[in-house]
Amino acid sequence: DVLAEARFLREESTEIFGREDIKALLRGKLLEALGTNTEGSSQYNRVQVKAGKALAGAGSSGGGEKSDEENSSNTSSSSSFALQFANESDPKPSTSTSSTSSYKPLTIHFIMGANGMGKTTTIGKLAHRLKTEASQKVLLAACDTFRAGAVAQLEQWADRAQVDCFSPTTSTNGPSAVLYGALDKALNEEYDVLLVDTSGRLSNNDALTAELVKMKKVIQKRMSASFDENVKPIPNLSVPHETLLVIDAAQGRMALDSAKQWDKELGLSGLILTKLDGSAKGGSVVAVSRELGLPVKLVGVGEGMEDLRDFEPESFVDGLLGIGIAGGGISKEEGKLLASRLTQMRKERNERAKTTTAATAKKDEASMSSGGPAGQMTLQGLEGMGDLDMMSDVGSDDSMGEMELITPGGSGGGGRKKSSSGKSKNKKKKKKKKK
């Protein structure tokens, strides 16, 4: 993409493509790959024609285009923290025991990823943010029954965040059974948000992937609002409200391969990038976001409770490229200057394209009016070329000597035949010599 646009921008131009021009172009293309505009707005306004995924922030219309002025007025706290939540208009689950008047819609966030990506830590930090910043009543579901110590770790994070945790019991010790019990508790006790922790797995582990698919079906059936003619619950396909994939900043190509597989099996809605406090820059998330059209919603920058932050595309890209303060520099305006430079280059290219198109059209019009398309000669152009009959005199000079006529398909000597006129002249010369 970068090379293609670089060629496009330099077309019909004699200026040298400098270092700052390359940096401005690379920065702009990375921002666009992450679903933002070149100004670095954290409002996800890219049109996404895939499974109805809304890349805009909660409460905004998915895929709707907004003006630059509107985008610049949005703060990162209101736009980039783009988690989806349940609406008051959502139908009440048919099995809920609460009355219709007092029913509180339940938001369900399903969080998954490979082993050691930081899922459990992220869930604890997210629970803390939801409780302190949004005053939400949060319940954690400890569905990671495969890893030793996973339940105890989540319970510790629940204590730190001062939220409740539903853990496995002797009767409910499988992931799906734990999830069903957590859903019952969340609905009956009117929680606002349920955060589901899952077991770490690789995308090629078919058994654990099938378990994830089963858990998602459990959520959809438990949150069903109606029944079919056989009195079976009709799955509520609008839940879970978020299916988030956690990616380690140190991951490489495997992040994209895993994301493709899980998106195919479960349908992902967003990404969480963790461990950005180390030397890793998390560049693989750009490929995932670009290939699958998934927005990065949160980033983890440490082990503290406050170290789960909103994703800011401009700061992230500047950090990747070493631009401005985010990249370890001292200039606060470097990113804005590069964005302005890219806008100027694209504007200049568009102006050159208009000029070239107009000149070509004028040239074609002049060619047609002068006697026909280029490459055709008019009859007047043949005047002054001289008498064509003079060409017949070629070969009449005796000094030309003997001529060979090449006749295709002739026999002997490669089809060559001596002319009779040449033979008679040679005989006359020999007779004179003898006399």
mmCIF file of N, CA and C in Angstrom, residues 6-124:
data_model
loop_
_atom_site.group_PDB
_atom_site.id
_atom_site.type_symbol
_atom_site.label_atom_id
_atom_site.label_comp_id
_atom_site.label_asym_id
_atom_site.label_seq_id
_atom_site.Cartn_x
_atom_site.Cartn_y
_atom_site.Cartn_z
ATOM 1 N N ALA A 6 3.104 5.810 -2.927
ATOM 2 C CA ALA A 6 4.308 6.609 -3.182
ATOM 3 C C ALA A 6 4.487 6.839 -4.688
ATOM 4 N N ARG A 7 4.283 5.792 -5.478
ATOM 5 C CA ARG A 7 4.369 5.950 -6.930
ATOM 6 C C ARG A 7 3.289 6.897 -7.435
ATOM 7 N N PHE A 8 2.111 6.780 -6.872
ATOM 8 C CA PHE A 8 1.003 7.633 -7.296
ATOM 9 C C PHE A 8 1.289 9.100 -6.980
ATOM 10 N N LEU A 9 1.826 9.360 -5.784
ATOM 11 C CA LEU A 9 2.099 10.738 -5.377
ATOM 12 C C LEU A 9 3.223 11.364 -6.185
ATOM 13 N N ARG A 10 4.196 10.560 -6.650
ATOM 14 C CA ARG A 10 5.336 11.102 -7.399
ATOM 15 C C ARG A 10 5.068 11.179 -8.899
ATOM 16 N N GLU A 11 3.945 10.640 -9.356
ATOM 17 C CA GLU A 11 3.642 10.655 -10.779
ATOM 18 C C GLU A 11 3.486 12.090 -11.282
ATOM 19 N N GLU A 12 4.075 12.350 -12.438
ATOM 20 C CA GLU A 12 4.031 13.682 -13.064
ATOM 21 C C GLU A 12 4.705 14.755 -12.210
ATOM 22 N N SER A 13 5.616 14.339 -11.320
ATOM 23 C CA SER A 13 6.289 15.299 -10.453
ATOM 24 C C SER A 13 7.797 15.172 -10.613
ATOM 25 N N THR A 14 8.493 16.284 -10.542
ATOM 26 C CA THR A 14 9.958 16.290 -10.643
ATOM 27 C C THR A 14 10.627 16.443 -9.279
ATOM 28 N N GLU A 15 9.836 16.567 -8.223
ATOM 29 C CA GLU A 15 10.400 16.739 -6.881
ATOM 30 C C GLU A 15 10.928 15.421 -6.342
ATOM 31 N N ILE A 16 11.953 15.517 -5.502
ATOM 32 C CA ILE A 16 12.531 14.335 -4.873
ATOM 33 C C ILE A 16 11.684 13.943 -3.665
ATOM 34 N N PHE A 17 11.424 12.630 -3.547
ATOM 35 C CA PHE A 17 10.640 12.114 -2.424
ATOM 36 C C PHE A 17 11.578 11.990 -1.221
ATOM 37 N N GLY A 18 11.464 12.930 -0.286
ATOM 38 C CA GLY A 18 12.401 13.000 0.826
ATOM 39 C C GLY A 18 12.055 12.101 1.998
ATOM 40 N N ARG A 19 12.918 12.124 2.992
ATOM 41 C CA ARG A 19 12.755 11.275 4.179
ATOM 42 C C ARG A 19 11.470 11.622 4.934
ATOM 43 N N GLU A 20 11.189 12.902 5.093
ATOM 44 C CA GLU A 20 9.992 13.311 5.815
ATOM 45 C C GLU A 20 8.730 12.947 5.041
ATOM 46 N N ASP A 21 8.824 12.970 3.710
ATOM 47 C CA ASP A 21 7.676 12.576 2.899
ATOM 48 C C ASP A 21 7.360 11.096 3.102
ATOM 49 N N ILE A 22 8.399 10.272 3.132
ATOM 50 C CA ILE A 22 8.206 8.828 3.349
ATOM 51 C C ILE A 22 7.618 8.573 4.735
ATOM 52 N N LYS A 23 8.133 9.287 5.737
ATOM 53 C CA LYS A 23 7.639 9.111 7.103
ATOM 54 C C LYS A 23 6.167 9.543 7.209
ATOM 55 N N ALA A 24 5.825 10.650 6.544
ATOM 56 C CA ALA A 24 4.440 11.127 6.572
ATOM 57 C C ALA A 24 3.509 10.119 5.912
ATOM 58 N N LEU A 25 3.948 9.543 4.787
ATOM 59 C CA LEU A 25 3.125 8.560 4.085
ATOM 60 C C LEU A 25 2.960 7.287 4.895
ATOM 61 N N LEU A 26 4.055 6.786 5.475
ATOM 62 C CA LEU A 26 3.996 5.566 6.275
ATOM 63 C C LEU A 26 3.099 5.757 7.489
ATOM 64 N N ARG A 27 3.207 6.907 8.140
ATOM 65 C CA ARG A 27 2.367 7.190 9.303
ATOM 66 C C ARG A 27 0.882 7.214 8.916
ATOM 67 N N GLY A 28 0.583 7.863 7.793
ATOM 68 C CA GLY A 28 -0.806 7.935 7.354
ATOM 69 C C GLY A 28 -1.389 6.583 7.001
ATOM 70 N N LYS A 29 -0.610 5.732 6.318
ATOM 71 C CA LYS A 29 -1.112 4.415 5.930
ATOM 72 C C LYS A 29 -1.317 3.501 7.133
ATOM 73 N N LEU A 30 -0.460 3.627 8.150
ATOM 74 C CA LEU A 30 -0.641 2.830 9.365
ATOM 75 C C LEU A 30 -1.913 3.243 10.100
ATOM 76 N N LEU A 31 -2.166 4.538 10.170
ATOM 77 C CA LEU A 31 -3.390 5.015 10.818
ATOM 78 C C LEU A 31 -4.621 4.528 10.068
ATOM 79 N N GLU A 32 -4.559 4.554 8.749
ATOM 80 C CA GLU A 32 -5.691 4.088 7.959
ATOM 81 C C GLU A 32 -5.892 2.585 8.118
ATOM 82 N N ALA A 33 -4.804 1.833 8.264
ATOM 83 C CA ALA A 33 -4.917 0.386 8.476
ATOM 84 C C ALA A 33 -5.592 0.069 9.800
ATOM 85 N N LEU A 34 -5.435 0.952 10.777
ATOM 86 C CA LEU A 34 -6.067 0.761 12.085
ATOM 87 C C LEU A 34 -7.501 1.281 12.108
ATOM 88 N N GLY A 35 -7.986 1.773 10.974
ATOM 89 C CA GLY A 35 -9.374 2.190 10.900
ATOM 90 C C GLY A 35 -9.616 3.620 11.290
ATOM 91 N N THR A 36 -8.588 4.456 11.300
ATOM 92 C CA THR A 36 -8.757 5.853 11.678
ATOM 93 C C THR A 36 -8.380 6.733 10.496
ATOM 94 N N ASN A 37 -8.636 8.025 10.633
ATOM 95 C CA ASN A 37 -8.220 8.930 9.567
ATOM 96 C C ASN A 37 -6.774 9.350 9.781
ATOM 97 N N THR A 38 -6.218 10.072 8.812
ATOM 98 C CA THR A 38 -4.802 10.427 8.875
ATOM 99 C C THR A 38 -4.496 11.445 9.947
ATOM 100 N N GLU A 39 -5.529 12.069 10.511
ATOM 101 C CA GLU A 39 -5.297 13.017 11.596
ATOM 102 C C GLU A 39 -5.122 12.309 12.934
ATOM 103 N N GLY A 40 -5.354 10.988 12.945
ATOM 104 C CA GLY A 40 -5.190 10.237 14.181
ATOM 105 C C GLY A 40 -6.398 10.257 15.086
ATOM 106 N N SER A 41 -7.584 10.605 14.558
ATOM 107 C CA SER A 41 -8.780 10.611 15.392
ATOM 108 C C SER A 41 -9.069 9.204 15.882
ATOM 109 N N SER A 42 -9.416 9.061 17.141
ATOM 110 C CA SER A 42 -9.682 7.749 17.707
ATOM 111 C C SER A 42 -11.126 7.323 17.507
ATOM 112 N N GLN A 43 -11.890 8.099 16.762
ATOM 113 C CA GLN A 43 -13.249 7.691 16.416
ATOM 114 C C GLN A 43 -13.179 6.697 15.256
ATOM 115 N N TYR A 44 -13.650 5.490 15.439
ATOM 116 C CA TYR A 44 -13.579 4.480 14.406
ATOM 117 C C TYR A 44 -14.696 4.732 13.400
ATOM 118 N N ASN A 45 -14.372 5.423 12.321
ATOM 119 C CA ASN A 45 -15.392 5.803 11.350
ATOM 120 C C ASN A 45 -15.239 5.096 10.022
ATOM 121 N N ARG A 46 -14.439 4.030 9.978
ATOM 122 C CA ARG A 46 -14.237 3.303 8.733
ATOM 123 C C ARG A 46 -15.482 2.487 8.406
ATOM 124 N N VAL A 47 -15.866 2.499 7.148
ATOM 125 C CA VAL A 47 -17.002 1.690 6.722
ATOM 126 C C VAL A 47 -16.575 0.225 6.732
ATOM 127 N N GLN A 48 -17.321 -0.597 7.436
ATOM 128 C CA GLN A 48 -16.974 -2.008 7.550
ATOM 129 C C GLN A 48 -18.165 -2.845 7.108
ATOM 130 N N VAL A 49 -18.038 -3.532 5.972
ATOM 131 C CA VAL A 49 -19.137 -4.331 5.459
ATOM 132 C C VAL A 49 -18.881 -5.785 5.818
ATOM 133 N N LYS A 50 -18.897 -6.078 7.097
ATOM 134 C CA LYS A 50 -18.600 -7.438 7.518
ATOM 135 C C LYS A 50 -19.401 -7.765 8.761
ATOM 136 N N ALA A 51 -20.381 -8.618 8.634
ATOM 137 C CA ALA A 51 -21.146 -9.132 9.771
ATOM 138 C C ALA A 51 -21.763 -8.036 10.618
ATOM 139 N N GLY A 52 -21.986 -6.875 10.023
ATOM 140 C CA GLY A 52 -22.633 -5.789 10.749
ATOM 141 C C GLY A 52 -21.827 -5.268 11.902
ATOM 142 N N LYS A 53 -20.511 -5.350 11.814
ATOM 143 C CA LYS A 53 -19.686 -4.920 12.935
ATOM 144 C C LYS A 53 -19.675 -3.404 13.020
ATOM 145 N N ALA A 54 -20.008 -2.850 14.177
ATOM 146 C CA ALA A 54 -19.996 -1.403 14.373
ATOM 147 C C ALA A 54 -18.656 -1.010 14.947
ATOM 148 N N LEU A 55 -17.875 -0.288 14.157
ATOM 149 C CA LEU A 55 -16.562 0.136 14.617
ATOM 150 C C LEU A 55 -16.622 1.470 15.342
ATOM 151 N N ALA A 56 -17.786 2.120 15.316
ATOM 152 C CA ALA A 56 -17.911 3.381 16.029
ATOM 153 C C ALA A 56 -18.038 3.106 17.521
ATOM 154 N N GLY A 57 -17.867 4.128 18.309
ATOM 155 C CA GLY A 57 -17.956 3.986 19.754
ATOM 156 C C GLY A 57 -19.364 3.667 20.197
ATOM 157 N N ALA A 58 -19.524 3.225 21.430
ATOM 158 C CA ALA A 58 -20.833 2.883 21.948
ATOM 159 C C ALA A 58 -21.751 4.085 21.864
ATOM 160 N N GLY A 59 -22.939 3.834 21.298
ATOM 161 C CA GLY A 59 -23.915 4.899 21.192
ATOM 162 C C GLY A 59 -23.870 5.631 19.879
ATOM 163 N N SER A 60 -22.845 5.415 19.036
ATOM 164 C CA SER A 60 -22.779 6.073 17.735
ATOM 165 C C SER A 60 -23.167 5.083 16.669
ATOM 166 N N SER A 61 -23.502 5.562 15.492
ATOM 167 C CA SER A 61 -23.946 4.693 14.412
ATOM 168 C C SER A 61 -22.752 4.020 13.776
ATOM 169 N N GLY A 62 -22.830 2.666 13.605
ATOM 170 C CA GLY A 62 -21.706 1.937 13.053
ATOM 171 C C GLY A 62 -21.451 2.281 11.608
ATOM 172 N N GLY A 63 -20.169 2.551 11.286
ATOM 173 C CA GLY A 63 -19.780 2.800 9.923
ATOM 174 C C GLY A 63 -20.166 4.152 9.392
ATOM 175 N N GLY A 64 -20.760 5.024 10.191
ATOM 176 C CA GLY A 64 -21.181 6.326 9.707
ATOM 177 C C GLY A 64 -20.015 7.254 9.534
ATOM 178 N N GLU A 65 -19.984 7.972 8.417
ATOM 179 C CA GLU A 65 -18.901 8.918 8.177
ATOM 180 C C GLU A 65 -19.167 10.218 8.912
ATOM 181 N N LYS A 66 -18.150 10.800 9.500
ATOM 182 C CA LYS A 66 -18.269 12.062 10.206
ATOM 183 C C LYS A 66 -17.269 13.043 9.648
ATOM 184 N N SER A 67 -17.593 14.302 9.817
ATOM 185 C CA SER A 67 -16.692 15.330 9.315
ATOM 186 C C SER A 67 -15.453 15.413 10.184
ATOM 187 N N ASP A 68 -14.385 16.015 9.616
ATOM 188 C CA ASP A 68 -13.134 16.151 10.363
ATOM 189 C C ASP A 68 -13.346 16.998 11.605
ATOM 190 N N GLU A 69 -14.211 18.016 11.493
ATOM 191 C CA GLU A 69 -14.444 18.877 12.645
ATOM 192 C C GLU A 69 -15.127 18.107 13.766
ATOM 193 N N GLU A 70 -16.077 17.217 13.354
ATOM 194 C CA GLU A 70 -16.779 16.418 14.343
ATOM 195 C C GLU A 70 -15.821 15.441 15.016
ATOM 196 N N ASN A 71 -14.933 14.825 14.203
ATOM 197 C CA ASN A 71 -13.985 13.862 14.742
ATOM 198 C C ASN A 71 -13.016 14.515 15.704
ATOM 199 N N SER A 72 -12.538 15.713 15.376
ATOM 200 C CA SER A 72 -11.552 16.371 16.219
ATOM 201 C C SER A 72 -12.156 16.820 17.538
ATOM 202 N N SER A 73 -13.492 16.976 17.573
ATOM 203 C CA SER A 73 -14.126 17.413 18.806
ATOM 204 C C SER A 73 -14.323 16.274 19.792
ATOM 205 N N ASN A 74 -14.181 15.017 19.311
ATOM 206 C CA ASN A 74 -14.353 13.868 20.191
ATOM 207 C C ASN A 74 -13.087 13.644 21.011
ATOM 208 N N THR A 75 -13.252 13.477 22.290
ATOM 209 C CA THR A 75 -12.101 13.174 23.145
ATOM 210 C C THR A 75 -11.865 11.685 23.145
ATOM 211 N N SER A 76 -10.635 11.298 23.512
ATOM 212 C CA SER A 76 -10.309 9.881 23.485
ATOM 213 C C SER A 76 -11.138 9.104 24.484
ATOM 214 N N SER A 77 -11.495 9.707 25.605
ATOM 215 C CA SER A 77 -12.253 8.987 26.622
ATOM 216 C C SER A 77 -13.654 8.660 26.159
ATOM 217 N N SER A 78 -14.225 9.454 25.245
ATOM 218 C CA SER A 78 -15.593 9.225 24.819
ATOM 219 C C SER A 78 -15.670 8.418 23.540
ATOM 220 N N SER A 79 -14.562 8.280 22.819
ATOM 221 C CA SER A 79 -14.646 7.630 21.523
ATOM 222 C C SER A 79 -13.815 6.367 21.412
ATOM 223 N N SER A 80 -12.582 6.363 21.910
ATOM 224 C CA SER A 80 -11.728 5.208 21.708
ATOM 225 C C SER A 80 -12.030 4.079 22.689
ATOM 226 N N PHE A 81 -12.663 4.388 23.816
ATOM 227 C CA PHE A 81 -13.077 3.326 24.736
ATOM 228 C C PHE A 81 -14.394 2.783 24.202
ATOM 229 N N ALA A 82 -14.286 2.043 23.064
ATOM 230 C CA ALA A 82 -15.447 1.761 22.226
ATOM 231 C C ALA A 82 -16.092 0.419 22.521
ATOM 232 N N LEU A 83 -16.143 0.018 23.777
ATOM 233 C CA LEU A 83 -16.814 -1.229 24.113
ATOM 234 C C LEU A 83 -18.321 -1.072 23.934
ATOM 235 N N GLN A 84 -18.947 -2.144 23.472
ATOM 236 C CA GLN A 84 -20.396 -2.143 23.255
ATOM 237 C C GLN A 84 -21.101 -2.617 24.523
ATOM 238 N N PHE A 85 -22.212 -1.956 24.841
ATOM 239 C CA PHE A 85 -22.979 -2.291 26.038
ATOM 240 C C PHE A 85 -24.436 -2.522 25.674
ATOM 241 N N ALA A 86 -25.142 -3.203 26.553
ATOM 242 C CA ALA A 86 -26.557 -3.477 26.324
ATOM 243 C C ALA A 86 -27.366 -2.180 26.387
ATOM 244 N N ASN A 87 -28.458 -2.154 25.637
ATOM 245 C CA ASN A 87 -29.352 -1.006 25.626
ATOM 246 C C ASN A 87 -30.584 -1.274 26.474
ATOM 247 N N GLU A 88 -31.220 -0.193 26.900
ATOM 248 C CA GLU A 88 -32.440 -0.326 27.692
ATOM 249 C C GLU A 88 -33.553 -0.994 26.892
ATOM 250 N N SER A 89 -33.489 -0.877 25.581
ATOM 251 C CA SER A 89 -34.537 -1.447 24.725
ATOM 252 C C SER A 89 -34.344 -2.929 24.434
ATOM 253 N N ASP A 90 -33.240 -3.511 24.904
ATOM 254 C CA ASP A 90 -33.018 -4.935 24.670
ATOM 255 C C ASP A 90 -34.106 -5.770 25.336
ATOM 256 N N PRO A 91 -34.564 -6.837 24.641
ATOM 257 C CA PRO A 91 -35.643 -7.660 25.223
ATOM 258 C C PRO A 91 -35.191 -8.391 26.480
ATOM 259 N N LYS A 92 -36.114 -8.576 27.380
ATOM 260 C CA LYS A 92 -35.826 -9.287 28.628
ATOM 261 C C LYS A 92 -35.758 -10.787 28.365
ATOM 262 N N PRO A 93 -34.740 -11.494 28.878
ATOM 263 C CA PRO A 93 -34.669 -12.951 28.716
ATOM 264 C C PRO A 93 -35.912 -13.620 29.267
ATOM 265 N N SER A 94 -36.393 -14.616 28.556
ATOM 266 C CA SER A 94 -37.659 -15.259 28.938
ATOM 267 C C SER A 94 -37.572 -15.996 30.263
ATOM 268 N N THR A 95 -36.366 -16.383 30.681
ATOM 269 C CA THR A 95 -36.205 -17.133 31.929
ATOM 270 C C THR A 95 -35.803 -16.248 33.109
ATOM 271 N N SER A 96 -35.767 -14.935 32.906
ATOM 272 C CA SER A 96 -35.388 -14.034 33.992
ATOM 273 C C SER A 96 -36.499 -13.952 35.020
ATOM 274 N N THR A 97 -36.130 -13.921 36.305
ATOM 275 C CA THR A 97 -37.116 -13.883 37.383
ATOM 276 C C THR A 97 -37.492 -12.468 37.801
ATOM 277 N N SER A 98 -36.748 -11.472 37.321
ATOM 278 C CA SER A 98 -37.043 -10.093 37.694
ATOM 279 C C SER A 98 -38.249 -9.592 36.899
ATOM 280 N N SER A 99 -38.982 -8.641 37.457
ATOM 281 C CA SER A 99 -40.150 -8.084 36.779
ATOM 282 C C SER A 99 -39.696 -7.222 35.604
ATOM 283 N N THR A 100 -40.614 -7.020 34.652
ATOM 284 C CA THR A 100 -40.287 -6.256 33.451
ATOM 285 C C THR A 100 -39.937 -4.815 33.793
ATOM 286 N N SER A 101 -40.634 -4.253 34.791
ATOM 287 C CA SER A 101 -40.402 -2.853 35.142
ATOM 288 C C SER A 101 -39.041 -2.637 35.781
ATOM 289 N N SER A 102 -38.533 -3.632 36.525
ATOM 290 C CA SER A 102 -37.261 -3.480 37.230
ATOM 291 C C SER A 102 -36.096 -4.153 36.526
ATOM 292 N N TYR A 103 -36.335 -4.689 35.311
ATOM 293 C CA TYR A 103 -35.286 -5.434 34.615
ATOM 294 C C TYR A 103 -34.169 -4.507 34.168
ATOM 295 N N LYS A 104 -32.941 -4.918 34.475
ATOM 296 C CA LYS A 104 -31.755 -4.190 34.035
ATOM 297 C C LYS A 104 -31.057 -5.013 32.963
ATOM 298 N N PRO A 105 -30.839 -4.443 31.772
ATOM 299 C CA PRO A 105 -30.184 -5.213 30.708
ATOM 300 C C PRO A 105 -28.770 -5.616 31.118
ATOM 301 N N LEU A 106 -28.416 -6.845 30.809
ATOM 302 C CA LEU A 106 -27.114 -7.393 31.180
ATOM 303 C C LEU A 106 -26.169 -7.322 29.985
ATOM 304 N N THR A 107 -25.001 -6.737 30.201
ATOM 305 C CA THR A 107 -23.956 -6.690 29.180
ATOM 306 C C THR A 107 -22.988 -7.851 29.405
ATOM 307 N N ILE A 108 -22.672 -8.581 28.332
ATOM 308 C CA ILE A 108 -21.781 -9.740 28.434
ATOM 309 C C ILE A 108 -20.575 -9.521 27.523
ATOM 310 N N HIS A 109 -19.388 -9.583 28.126
ATOM 311 C CA HIS A 109 -18.148 -9.475 27.371
ATOM 312 C C HIS A 109 -17.409 -10.807 27.458
ATOM 313 N N PHE A 110 -17.157 -11.400 26.305
ATOM 314 C CA PHE A 110 -16.524 -12.712 26.197
ATOM 315 C C PHE A 110 -15.073 -12.490 25.792
ATOM 316 N N ILE A 111 -14.128 -12.830 26.664
ATOM 317 C CA ILE A 111 -12.713 -12.501 26.457
ATOM 318 C C ILE A 111 -11.909 -13.780 26.275
ATOM 319 N N MET A 112 -11.110 -13.826 25.206
ATOM 320 C CA MET A 112 -10.392 -15.051 24.859
ATOM 321 C C MET A 112 -9.013 -14.721 24.297
ATOM 322 N N GLY A 113 -8.207 -15.766 24.088
ATOM 323 C CA GLY A 113 -6.864 -15.573 23.544
ATOM 324 C C GLY A 113 -6.005 -16.792 23.810
ATOM 325 N N ALA A 114 -4.766 -16.740 23.336
ATOM 326 C CA ALA A 114 -3.834 -17.848 23.525
ATOM 327 C C ALA A 114 -3.279 -17.841 24.956
ATOM 328 N N ASN A 115 -2.496 -18.860 25.267
ATOM 329 C CA ASN A 115 -1.918 -18.986 26.608
ATOM 330 C C ASN A 115 -0.945 -17.850 26.898
ATOM 331 N N GLY A 116 -1.042 -17.278 28.094
ATOM 332 C CA GLY A 116 -0.072 -16.292 28.544
ATOM 333 C C GLY A 116 -0.202 -14.918 27.922
ATOM 334 N N MET A 117 -1.332 -14.609 27.309
ATOM 335 C CA MET A 117 -1.510 -13.300 26.671
ATOM 336 C C MET A 117 -1.896 -12.207 27.670
ATOM 337 N N GLY A 118 -2.362 -12.611 28.867
ATOM 338 C CA GLY A 118 -2.770 -11.633 29.869
ATOM 339 C C GLY A 118 -4.275 -11.440 29.959
ATOM 340 N N LYS A 119 -5.045 -12.481 29.668
ATOM 341 C CA LYS A 119 -6.513 -12.374 29.700
ATOM 342 C C LYS A 119 -7.040 -12.117 31.107
ATOM 343 N N THR A 120 -6.600 -12.921 32.055
ATOM 344 C CA THR A 120 -7.116 -12.799 33.421
ATOM 345 C C THR A 120 -6.754 -11.445 34.024
ATOM 346 N N THR A 121 -5.523 -10.997 33.807
ATOM 347 C CA THR A 121 -5.098 -9.686 34.303
ATOM 348 C C THR A 121 -5.923 -8.574 33.661
ATOM 349 N N THR A 122 -6.173 -8.689 32.372
ATOM 350 C CA THR A 122 -6.965 -7.684 31.668
ATOM 351 C C THR A 122 -8.386 -7.624 32.204
ATOM 352 N N ILE A 123 -8.973 -8.787 32.492
ATOM 353 C CA ILE A 123 -10.337 -8.816 33.024
ATOM 354 C C ILE A 123 -10.408 -8.104 34.366
ATOM 355 N N GLY A 124 -9.401 -8.330 35.233
ATOM 356 C CA GLY A 124 -9.385 -7.654 36.526
ATOM 357 C C GLY A 124 -9.297 -6.143 36.382
#
